[in-house]
Tab-separated table of N, CA and C in Angstrom:
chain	number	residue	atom	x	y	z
A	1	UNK	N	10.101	-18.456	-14.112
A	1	UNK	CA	8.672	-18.308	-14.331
A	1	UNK	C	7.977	-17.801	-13.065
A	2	UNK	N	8.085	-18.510	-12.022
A	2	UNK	CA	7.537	-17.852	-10.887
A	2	UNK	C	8.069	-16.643	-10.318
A	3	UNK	N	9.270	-16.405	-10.387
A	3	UNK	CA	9.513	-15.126	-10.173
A	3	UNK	C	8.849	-14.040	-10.954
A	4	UNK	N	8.722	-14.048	-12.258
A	4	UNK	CA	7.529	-13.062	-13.195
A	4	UNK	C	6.856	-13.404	-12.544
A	5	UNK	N	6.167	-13.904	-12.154
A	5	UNK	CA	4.378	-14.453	-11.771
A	5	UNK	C	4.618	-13.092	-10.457
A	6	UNK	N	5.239	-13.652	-9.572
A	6	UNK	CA	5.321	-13.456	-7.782
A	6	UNK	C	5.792	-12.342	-7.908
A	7	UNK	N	7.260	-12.163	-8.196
A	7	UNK	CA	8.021	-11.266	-7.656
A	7	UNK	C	8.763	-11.730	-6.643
A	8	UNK	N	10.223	-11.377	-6.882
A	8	UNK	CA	10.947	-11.908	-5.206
A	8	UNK	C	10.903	-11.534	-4.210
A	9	UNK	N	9.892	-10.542	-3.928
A	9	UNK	CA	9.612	-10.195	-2.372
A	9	UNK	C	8.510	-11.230	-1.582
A	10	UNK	N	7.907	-11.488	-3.104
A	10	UNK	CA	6.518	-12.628	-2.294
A	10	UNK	C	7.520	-14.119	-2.354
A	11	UNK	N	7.948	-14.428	-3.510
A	11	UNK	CA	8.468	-15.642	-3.346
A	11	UNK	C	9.550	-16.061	-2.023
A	12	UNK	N	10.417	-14.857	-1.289
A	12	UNK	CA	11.102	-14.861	-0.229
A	12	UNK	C	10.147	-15.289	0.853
A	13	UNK	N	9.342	-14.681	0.765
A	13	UNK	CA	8.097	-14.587	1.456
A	13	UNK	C	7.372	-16.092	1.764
A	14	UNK	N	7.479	-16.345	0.545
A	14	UNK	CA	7.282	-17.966	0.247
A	14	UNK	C	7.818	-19.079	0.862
A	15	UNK	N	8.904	-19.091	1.024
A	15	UNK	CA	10.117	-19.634	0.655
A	15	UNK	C	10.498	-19.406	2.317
A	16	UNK	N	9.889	-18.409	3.464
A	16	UNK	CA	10.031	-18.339	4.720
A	16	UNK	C	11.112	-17.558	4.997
A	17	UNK	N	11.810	-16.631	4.205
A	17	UNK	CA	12.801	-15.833	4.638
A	17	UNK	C	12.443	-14.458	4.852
A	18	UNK	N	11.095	-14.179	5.093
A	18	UNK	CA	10.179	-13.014	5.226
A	18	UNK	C	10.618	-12.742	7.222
A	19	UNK	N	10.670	-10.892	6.880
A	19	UNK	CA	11.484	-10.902	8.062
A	19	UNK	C	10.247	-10.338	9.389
A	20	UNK	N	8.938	-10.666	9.154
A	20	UNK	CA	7.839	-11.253	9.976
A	20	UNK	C	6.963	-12.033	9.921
A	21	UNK	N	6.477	-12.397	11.301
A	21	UNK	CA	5.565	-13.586	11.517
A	21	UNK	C	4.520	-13.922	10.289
A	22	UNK	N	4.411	-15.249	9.700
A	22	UNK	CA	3.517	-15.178	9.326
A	22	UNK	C	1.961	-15.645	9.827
A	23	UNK	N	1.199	-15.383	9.074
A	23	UNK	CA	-0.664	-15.932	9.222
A	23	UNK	C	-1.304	-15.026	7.905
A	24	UNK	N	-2.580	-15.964	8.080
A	24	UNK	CA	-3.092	-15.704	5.923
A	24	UNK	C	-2.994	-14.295	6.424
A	25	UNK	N	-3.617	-13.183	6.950
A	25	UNK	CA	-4.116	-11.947	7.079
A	25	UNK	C	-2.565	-11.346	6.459
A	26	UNK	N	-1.660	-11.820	6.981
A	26	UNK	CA	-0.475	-10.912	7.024
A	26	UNK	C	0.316	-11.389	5.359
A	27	UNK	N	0.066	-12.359	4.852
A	27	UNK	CA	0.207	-13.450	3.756
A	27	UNK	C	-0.410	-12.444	2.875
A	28	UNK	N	-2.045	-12.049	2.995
A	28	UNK	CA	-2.572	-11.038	1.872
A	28	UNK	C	-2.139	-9.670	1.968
A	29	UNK	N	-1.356	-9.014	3.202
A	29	UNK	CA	-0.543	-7.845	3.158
A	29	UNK	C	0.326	-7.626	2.090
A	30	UNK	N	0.997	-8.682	2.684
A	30	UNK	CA	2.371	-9.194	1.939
A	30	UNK	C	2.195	-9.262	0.442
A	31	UNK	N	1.125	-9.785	-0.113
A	31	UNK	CA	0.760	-9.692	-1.431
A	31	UNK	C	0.625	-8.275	-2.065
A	32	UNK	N	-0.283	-7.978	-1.550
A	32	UNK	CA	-1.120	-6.501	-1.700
A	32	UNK	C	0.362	-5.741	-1.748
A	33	UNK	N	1.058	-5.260	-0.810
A	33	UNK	CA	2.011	-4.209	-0.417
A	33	UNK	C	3.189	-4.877	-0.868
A	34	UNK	N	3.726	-6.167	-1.536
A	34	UNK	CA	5.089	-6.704	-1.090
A	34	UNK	C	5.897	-6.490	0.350
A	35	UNK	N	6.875	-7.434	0.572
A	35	UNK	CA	7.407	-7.705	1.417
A	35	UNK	C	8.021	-6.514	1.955
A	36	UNK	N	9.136	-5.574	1.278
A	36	UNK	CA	9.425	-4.591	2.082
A	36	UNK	C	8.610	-3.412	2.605
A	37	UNK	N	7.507	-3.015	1.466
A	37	UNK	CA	6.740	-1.975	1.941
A	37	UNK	C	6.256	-2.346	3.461
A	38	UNK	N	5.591	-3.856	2.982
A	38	UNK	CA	4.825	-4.324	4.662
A	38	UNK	C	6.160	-4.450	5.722
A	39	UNK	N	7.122	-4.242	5.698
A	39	UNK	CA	7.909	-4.621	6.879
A	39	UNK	C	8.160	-2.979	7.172
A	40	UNK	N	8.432	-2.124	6.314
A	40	UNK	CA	9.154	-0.595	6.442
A	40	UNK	C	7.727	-0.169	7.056
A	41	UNK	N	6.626	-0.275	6.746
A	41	UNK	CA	5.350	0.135	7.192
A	41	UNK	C	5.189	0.167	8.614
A	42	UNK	N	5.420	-1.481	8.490
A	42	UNK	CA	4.679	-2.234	10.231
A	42	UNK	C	5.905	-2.630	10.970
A	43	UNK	N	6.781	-1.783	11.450
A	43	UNK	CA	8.360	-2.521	11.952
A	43	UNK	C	8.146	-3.251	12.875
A	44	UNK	N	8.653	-4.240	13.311
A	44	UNK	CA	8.728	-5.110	14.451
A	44	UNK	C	8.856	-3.995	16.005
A	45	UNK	N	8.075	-3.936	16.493
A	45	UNK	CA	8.540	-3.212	17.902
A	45	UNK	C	7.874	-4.083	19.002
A	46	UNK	N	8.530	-4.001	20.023
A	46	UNK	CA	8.025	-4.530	21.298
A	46	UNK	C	7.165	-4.283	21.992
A	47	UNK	N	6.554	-2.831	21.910
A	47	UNK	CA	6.004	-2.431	22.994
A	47	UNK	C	4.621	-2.588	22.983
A	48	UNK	N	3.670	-2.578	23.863
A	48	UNK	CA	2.123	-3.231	23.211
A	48	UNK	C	1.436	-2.112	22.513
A	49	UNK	N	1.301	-0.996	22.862
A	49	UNK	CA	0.891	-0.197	21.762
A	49	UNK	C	1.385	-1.025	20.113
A	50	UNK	N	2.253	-0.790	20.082
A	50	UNK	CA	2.981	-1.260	18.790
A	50	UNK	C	2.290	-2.792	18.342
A	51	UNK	N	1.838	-3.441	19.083
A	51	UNK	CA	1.791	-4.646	18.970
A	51	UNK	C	0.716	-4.861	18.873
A	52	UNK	N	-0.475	-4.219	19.429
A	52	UNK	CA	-1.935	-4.081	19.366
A	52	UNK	C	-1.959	-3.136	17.858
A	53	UNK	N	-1.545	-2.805	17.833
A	53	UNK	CA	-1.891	-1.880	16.575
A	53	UNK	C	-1.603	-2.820	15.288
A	54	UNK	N	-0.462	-3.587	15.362
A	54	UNK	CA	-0.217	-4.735	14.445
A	54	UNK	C	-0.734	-5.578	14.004
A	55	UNK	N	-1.859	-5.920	15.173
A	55	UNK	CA	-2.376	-7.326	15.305
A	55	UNK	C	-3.825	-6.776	14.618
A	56	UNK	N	-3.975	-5.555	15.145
A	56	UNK	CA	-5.319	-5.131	14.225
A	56	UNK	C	-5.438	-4.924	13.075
A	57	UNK	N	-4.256	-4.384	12.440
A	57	UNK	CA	-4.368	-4.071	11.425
A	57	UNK	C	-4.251	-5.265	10.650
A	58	UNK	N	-3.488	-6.353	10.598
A	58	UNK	CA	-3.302	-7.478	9.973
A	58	UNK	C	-4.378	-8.064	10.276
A	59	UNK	N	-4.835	-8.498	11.003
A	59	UNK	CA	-5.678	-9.368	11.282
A	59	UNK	C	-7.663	-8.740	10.822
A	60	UNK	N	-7.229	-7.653	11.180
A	60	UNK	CA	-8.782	-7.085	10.731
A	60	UNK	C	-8.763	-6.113	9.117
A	61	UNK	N	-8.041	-5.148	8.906
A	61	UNK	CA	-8.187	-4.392	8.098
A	61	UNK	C	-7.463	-5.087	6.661
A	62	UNK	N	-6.830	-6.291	6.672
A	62	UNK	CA	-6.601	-6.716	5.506
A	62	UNK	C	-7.073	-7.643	5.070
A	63	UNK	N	-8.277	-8.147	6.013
A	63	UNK	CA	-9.059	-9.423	5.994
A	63	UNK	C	-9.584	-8.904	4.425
A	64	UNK	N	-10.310	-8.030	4.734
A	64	UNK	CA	-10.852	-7.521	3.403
A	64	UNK	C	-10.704	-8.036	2.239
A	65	UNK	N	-9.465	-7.783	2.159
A	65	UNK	CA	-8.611	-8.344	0.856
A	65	UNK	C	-8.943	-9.349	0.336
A	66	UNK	N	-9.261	-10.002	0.823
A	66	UNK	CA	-9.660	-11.403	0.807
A	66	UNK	C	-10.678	-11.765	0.253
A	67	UNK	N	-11.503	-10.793	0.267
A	67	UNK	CA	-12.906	-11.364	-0.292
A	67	UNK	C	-12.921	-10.919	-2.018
A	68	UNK	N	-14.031	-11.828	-1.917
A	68	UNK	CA	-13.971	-11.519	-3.557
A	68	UNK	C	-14.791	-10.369	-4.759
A	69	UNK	N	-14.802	-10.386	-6.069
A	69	UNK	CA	-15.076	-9.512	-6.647
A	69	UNK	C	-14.574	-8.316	-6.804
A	70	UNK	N	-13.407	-7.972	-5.888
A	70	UNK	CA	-12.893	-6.250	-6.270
A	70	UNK	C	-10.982	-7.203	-6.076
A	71	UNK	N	-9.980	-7.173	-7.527
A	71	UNK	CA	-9.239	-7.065	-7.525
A	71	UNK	C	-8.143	-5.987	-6.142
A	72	UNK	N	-6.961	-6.735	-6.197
A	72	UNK	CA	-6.279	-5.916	-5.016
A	72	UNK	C	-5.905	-4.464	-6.145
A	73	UNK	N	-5.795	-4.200	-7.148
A	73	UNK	CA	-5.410	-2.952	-7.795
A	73	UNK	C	-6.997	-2.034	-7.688
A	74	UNK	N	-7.781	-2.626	-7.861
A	74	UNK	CA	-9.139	-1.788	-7.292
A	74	UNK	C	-9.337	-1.454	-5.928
A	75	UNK	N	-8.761	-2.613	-5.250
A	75	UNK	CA	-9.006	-1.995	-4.042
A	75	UNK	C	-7.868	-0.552	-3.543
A	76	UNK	N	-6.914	-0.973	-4.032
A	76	UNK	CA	-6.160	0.204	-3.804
A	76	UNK	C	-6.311	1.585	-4.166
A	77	UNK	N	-7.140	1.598	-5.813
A	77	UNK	CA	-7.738	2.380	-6.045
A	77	UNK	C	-8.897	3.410	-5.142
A	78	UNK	N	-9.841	2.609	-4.455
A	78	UNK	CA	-10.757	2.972	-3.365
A	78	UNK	C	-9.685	3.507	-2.107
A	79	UNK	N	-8.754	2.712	-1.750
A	79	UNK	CA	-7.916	3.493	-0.393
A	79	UNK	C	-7.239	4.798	-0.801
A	80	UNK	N	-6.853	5.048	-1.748
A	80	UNK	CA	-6.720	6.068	-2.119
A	80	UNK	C	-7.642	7.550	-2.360
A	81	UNK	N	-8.687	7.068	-2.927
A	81	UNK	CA	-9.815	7.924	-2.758
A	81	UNK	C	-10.510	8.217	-1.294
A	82	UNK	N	-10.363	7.266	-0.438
A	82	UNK	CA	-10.898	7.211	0.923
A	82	UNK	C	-9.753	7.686	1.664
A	83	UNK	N	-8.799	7.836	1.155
A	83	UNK	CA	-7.616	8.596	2.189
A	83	UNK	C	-7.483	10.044	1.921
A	84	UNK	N	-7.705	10.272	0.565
A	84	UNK	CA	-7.960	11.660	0.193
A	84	UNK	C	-9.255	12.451	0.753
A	85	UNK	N	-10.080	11.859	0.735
A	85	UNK	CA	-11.617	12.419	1.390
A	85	UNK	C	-11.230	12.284	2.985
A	86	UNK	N	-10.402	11.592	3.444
A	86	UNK	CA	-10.234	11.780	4.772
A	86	UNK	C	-8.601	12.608	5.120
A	87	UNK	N	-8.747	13.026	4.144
A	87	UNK	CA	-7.231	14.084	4.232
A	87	UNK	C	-6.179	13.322	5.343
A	88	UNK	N	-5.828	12.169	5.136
A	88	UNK	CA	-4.843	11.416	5.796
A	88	UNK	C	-3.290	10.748	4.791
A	89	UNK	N	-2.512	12.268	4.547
A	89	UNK	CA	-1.252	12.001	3.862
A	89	UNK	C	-0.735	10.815	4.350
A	90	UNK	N	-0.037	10.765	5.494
A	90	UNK	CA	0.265	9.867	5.974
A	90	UNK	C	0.191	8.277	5.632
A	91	UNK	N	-1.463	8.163	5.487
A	91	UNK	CA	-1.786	6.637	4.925
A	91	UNK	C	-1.789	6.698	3.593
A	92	UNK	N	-1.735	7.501	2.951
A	92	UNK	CA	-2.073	8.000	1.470
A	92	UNK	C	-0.600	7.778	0.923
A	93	UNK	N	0.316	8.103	1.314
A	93	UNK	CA	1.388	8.192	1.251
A	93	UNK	C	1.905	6.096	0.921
A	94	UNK	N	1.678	5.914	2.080
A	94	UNK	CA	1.922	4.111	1.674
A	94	UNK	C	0.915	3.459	0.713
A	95	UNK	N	-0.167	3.861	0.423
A	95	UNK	CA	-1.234	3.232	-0.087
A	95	UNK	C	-1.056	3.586	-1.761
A	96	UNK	N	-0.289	4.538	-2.121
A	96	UNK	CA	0.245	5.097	-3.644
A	96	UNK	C	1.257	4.179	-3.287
A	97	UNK	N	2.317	3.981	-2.400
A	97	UNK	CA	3.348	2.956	-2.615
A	97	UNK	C	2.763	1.499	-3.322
A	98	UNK	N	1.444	1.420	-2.483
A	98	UNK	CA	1.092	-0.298	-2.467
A	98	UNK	C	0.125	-0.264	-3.894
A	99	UNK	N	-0.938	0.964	-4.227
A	99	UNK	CA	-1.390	0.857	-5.659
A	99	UNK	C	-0.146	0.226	-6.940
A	100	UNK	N	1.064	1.197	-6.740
A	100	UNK	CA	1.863	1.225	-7.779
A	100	UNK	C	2.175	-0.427	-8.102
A	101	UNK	N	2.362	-1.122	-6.605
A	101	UNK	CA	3.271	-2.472	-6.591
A	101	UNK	C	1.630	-2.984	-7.237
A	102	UNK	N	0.396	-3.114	-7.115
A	102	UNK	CA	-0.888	-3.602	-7.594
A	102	UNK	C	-1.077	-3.517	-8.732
A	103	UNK	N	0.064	-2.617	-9.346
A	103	UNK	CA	-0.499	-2.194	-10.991
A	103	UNK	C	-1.195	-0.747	-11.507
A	104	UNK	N	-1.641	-0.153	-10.315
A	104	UNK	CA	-1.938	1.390	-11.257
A	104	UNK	C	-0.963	1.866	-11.955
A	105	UNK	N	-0.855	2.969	-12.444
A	105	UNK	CA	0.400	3.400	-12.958
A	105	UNK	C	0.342	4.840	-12.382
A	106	UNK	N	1.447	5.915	-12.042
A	106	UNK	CA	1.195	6.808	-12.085
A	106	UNK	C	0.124	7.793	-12.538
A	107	UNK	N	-0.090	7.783	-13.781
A	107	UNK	CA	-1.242	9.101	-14.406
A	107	UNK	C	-2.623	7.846	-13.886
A	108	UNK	N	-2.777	6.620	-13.435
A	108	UNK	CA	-3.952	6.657	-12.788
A	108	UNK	C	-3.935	7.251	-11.352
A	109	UNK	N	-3.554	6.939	-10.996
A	109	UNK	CA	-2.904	7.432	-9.121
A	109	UNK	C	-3.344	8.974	-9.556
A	110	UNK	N	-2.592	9.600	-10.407
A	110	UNK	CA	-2.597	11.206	-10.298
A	110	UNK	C	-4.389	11.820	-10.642
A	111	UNK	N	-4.682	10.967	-11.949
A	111	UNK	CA	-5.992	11.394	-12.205
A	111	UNK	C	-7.168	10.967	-10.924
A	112	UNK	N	-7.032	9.954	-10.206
A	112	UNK	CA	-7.733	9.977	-9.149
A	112	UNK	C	-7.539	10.961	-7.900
A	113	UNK	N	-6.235	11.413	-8.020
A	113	UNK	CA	-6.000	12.595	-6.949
A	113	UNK	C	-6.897	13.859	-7.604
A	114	UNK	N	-6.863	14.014	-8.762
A	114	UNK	CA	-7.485	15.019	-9.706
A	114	UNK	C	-8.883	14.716	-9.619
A	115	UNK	N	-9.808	13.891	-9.888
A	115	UNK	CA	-10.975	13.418	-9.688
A	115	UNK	C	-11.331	13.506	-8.342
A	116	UNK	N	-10.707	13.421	-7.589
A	116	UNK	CA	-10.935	13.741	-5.832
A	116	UNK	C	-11.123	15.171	-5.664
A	117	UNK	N	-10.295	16.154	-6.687
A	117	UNK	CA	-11.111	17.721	-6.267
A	117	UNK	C	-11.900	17.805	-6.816
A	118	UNK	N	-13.031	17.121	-7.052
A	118	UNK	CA	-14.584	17.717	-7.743
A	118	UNK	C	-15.606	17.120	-6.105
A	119	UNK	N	-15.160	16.505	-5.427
A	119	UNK	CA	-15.895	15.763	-4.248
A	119	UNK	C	-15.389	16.261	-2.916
A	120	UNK	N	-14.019	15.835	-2.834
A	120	UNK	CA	-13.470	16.314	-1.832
A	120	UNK	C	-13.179	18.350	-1.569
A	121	UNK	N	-12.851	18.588	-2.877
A	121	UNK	CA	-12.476	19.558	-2.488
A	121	UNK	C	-11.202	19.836	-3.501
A	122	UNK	N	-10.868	20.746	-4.109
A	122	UNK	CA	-9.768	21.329	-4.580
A	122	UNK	C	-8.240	21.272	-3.449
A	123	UNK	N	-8.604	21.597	-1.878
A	123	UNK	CA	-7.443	21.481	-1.202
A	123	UNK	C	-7.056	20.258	-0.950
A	124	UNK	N	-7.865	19.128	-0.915
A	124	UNK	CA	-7.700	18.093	-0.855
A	124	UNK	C	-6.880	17.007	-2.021
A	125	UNK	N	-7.430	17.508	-3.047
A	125	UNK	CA	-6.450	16.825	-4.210
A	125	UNK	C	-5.664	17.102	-4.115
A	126	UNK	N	-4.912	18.508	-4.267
A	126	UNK	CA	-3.794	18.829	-4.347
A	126	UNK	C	-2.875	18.521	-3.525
A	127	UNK	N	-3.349	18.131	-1.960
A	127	UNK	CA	-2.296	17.730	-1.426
A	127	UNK	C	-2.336	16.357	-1.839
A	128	UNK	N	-3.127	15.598	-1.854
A	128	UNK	CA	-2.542	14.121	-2.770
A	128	UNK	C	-2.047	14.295	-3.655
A	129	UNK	N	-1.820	15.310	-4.753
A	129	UNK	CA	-1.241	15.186	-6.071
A	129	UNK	C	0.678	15.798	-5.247
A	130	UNK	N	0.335	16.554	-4.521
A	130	UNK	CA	1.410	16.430	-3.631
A	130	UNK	C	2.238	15.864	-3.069
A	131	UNK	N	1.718	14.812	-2.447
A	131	UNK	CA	2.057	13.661	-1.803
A	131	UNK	C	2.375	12.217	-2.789
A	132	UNK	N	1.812	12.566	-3.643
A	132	UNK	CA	2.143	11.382	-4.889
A	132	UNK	C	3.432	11.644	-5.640
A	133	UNK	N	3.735	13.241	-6.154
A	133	UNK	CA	4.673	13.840	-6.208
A	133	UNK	C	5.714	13.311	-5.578
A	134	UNK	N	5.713	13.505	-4.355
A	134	UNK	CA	6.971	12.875	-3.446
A	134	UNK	C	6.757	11.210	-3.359
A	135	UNK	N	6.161	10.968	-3.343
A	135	UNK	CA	6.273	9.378	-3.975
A	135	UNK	C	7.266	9.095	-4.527
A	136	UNK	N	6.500	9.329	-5.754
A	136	UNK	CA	7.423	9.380	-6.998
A	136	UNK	C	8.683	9.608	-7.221
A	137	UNK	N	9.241	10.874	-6.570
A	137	UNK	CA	10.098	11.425	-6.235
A	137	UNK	C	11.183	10.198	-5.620
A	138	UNK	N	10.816	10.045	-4.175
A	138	UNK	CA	11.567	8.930	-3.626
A	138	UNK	C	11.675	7.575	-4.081
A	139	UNK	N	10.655	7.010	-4.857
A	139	UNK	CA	11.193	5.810	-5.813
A	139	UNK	C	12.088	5.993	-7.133
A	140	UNK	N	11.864	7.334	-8.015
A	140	UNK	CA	12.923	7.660	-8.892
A	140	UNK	C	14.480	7.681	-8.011
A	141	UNK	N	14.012	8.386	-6.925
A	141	UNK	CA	16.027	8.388	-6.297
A	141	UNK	C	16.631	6.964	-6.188
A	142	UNK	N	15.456	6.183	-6.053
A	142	UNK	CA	16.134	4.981	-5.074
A	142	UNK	C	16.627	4.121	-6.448
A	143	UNK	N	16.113	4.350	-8.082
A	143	UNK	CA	16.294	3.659	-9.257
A	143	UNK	C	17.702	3.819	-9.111
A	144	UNK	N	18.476	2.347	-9.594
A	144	UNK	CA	19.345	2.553	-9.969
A	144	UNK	C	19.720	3.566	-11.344
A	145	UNK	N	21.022	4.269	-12.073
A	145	UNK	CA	21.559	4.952	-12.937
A	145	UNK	C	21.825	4.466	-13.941
């Protein structure tokens, strides 16, 4: 039962076999993104660049999450649109990873890349519909046969 509920990346997670530190900020990552996206994302590195950048992002930019009235599949919805208007593949790229694990489905993901060229711009969607493309792409390879 709890595994339907959770999923075994959160319940590992749970359960303390999560392969970084925890605190709530990093707890609602972990939710939002599951366990491997947030670890392949944010790798453990030593160096303080690396480490300042960690601490911000967990600690400040997922606080968010937290608050109430906008579901984590809405919110993902909005990072997506706000990554496209800021033409940043890169974050766009993990943030279609972390919608999908939230519940959009593909043809929402795509129609919001599509709805983004009436605002952003025609060059702009397309490279998200681009970049979702290869998404996609790399989670079909990784399905098992």
């Amino acid at each position: 039962m709890a595994e339907e509920f959770f999923g075994e990346e959160i319940l590992a997670d749970i359960r303390g076999q999560s392969v970084m530190t925890p605190s709530p900020k990093l707890n609602i990552l972990r939710t939002t993104w599951g366990c491997k996206l947030t670890a392949a994302s944010f790798p453990q590195r030593e160096d303080l660049p690396s480490k300042i950048a960690a601490e911000y992002v967990n600690e400040t930019c997922f606080a968010s999450y937290a608050r109430p009235h906008l579901e984590f599949r809405e919110r993902s919805l909005l990072n997506i649109a706000m990554l496209i208007a800021l033409n940043r593949s890169n974050e766009l790229r993990l943030h279609i990873r972390a919608a999908l694990y939230n519940g959009l489905s593909r043809e929402q993901i795509c129609e919001a890349c599509r709805h983004a060229m009436v605002y952003c711009g025609v060059p702009a969607g397309r490279t998200a519909l681009l970049v979702a493309s290869n998404v996609f792409t790399e989670l079909d390879a990784k399905k098992p046969s």
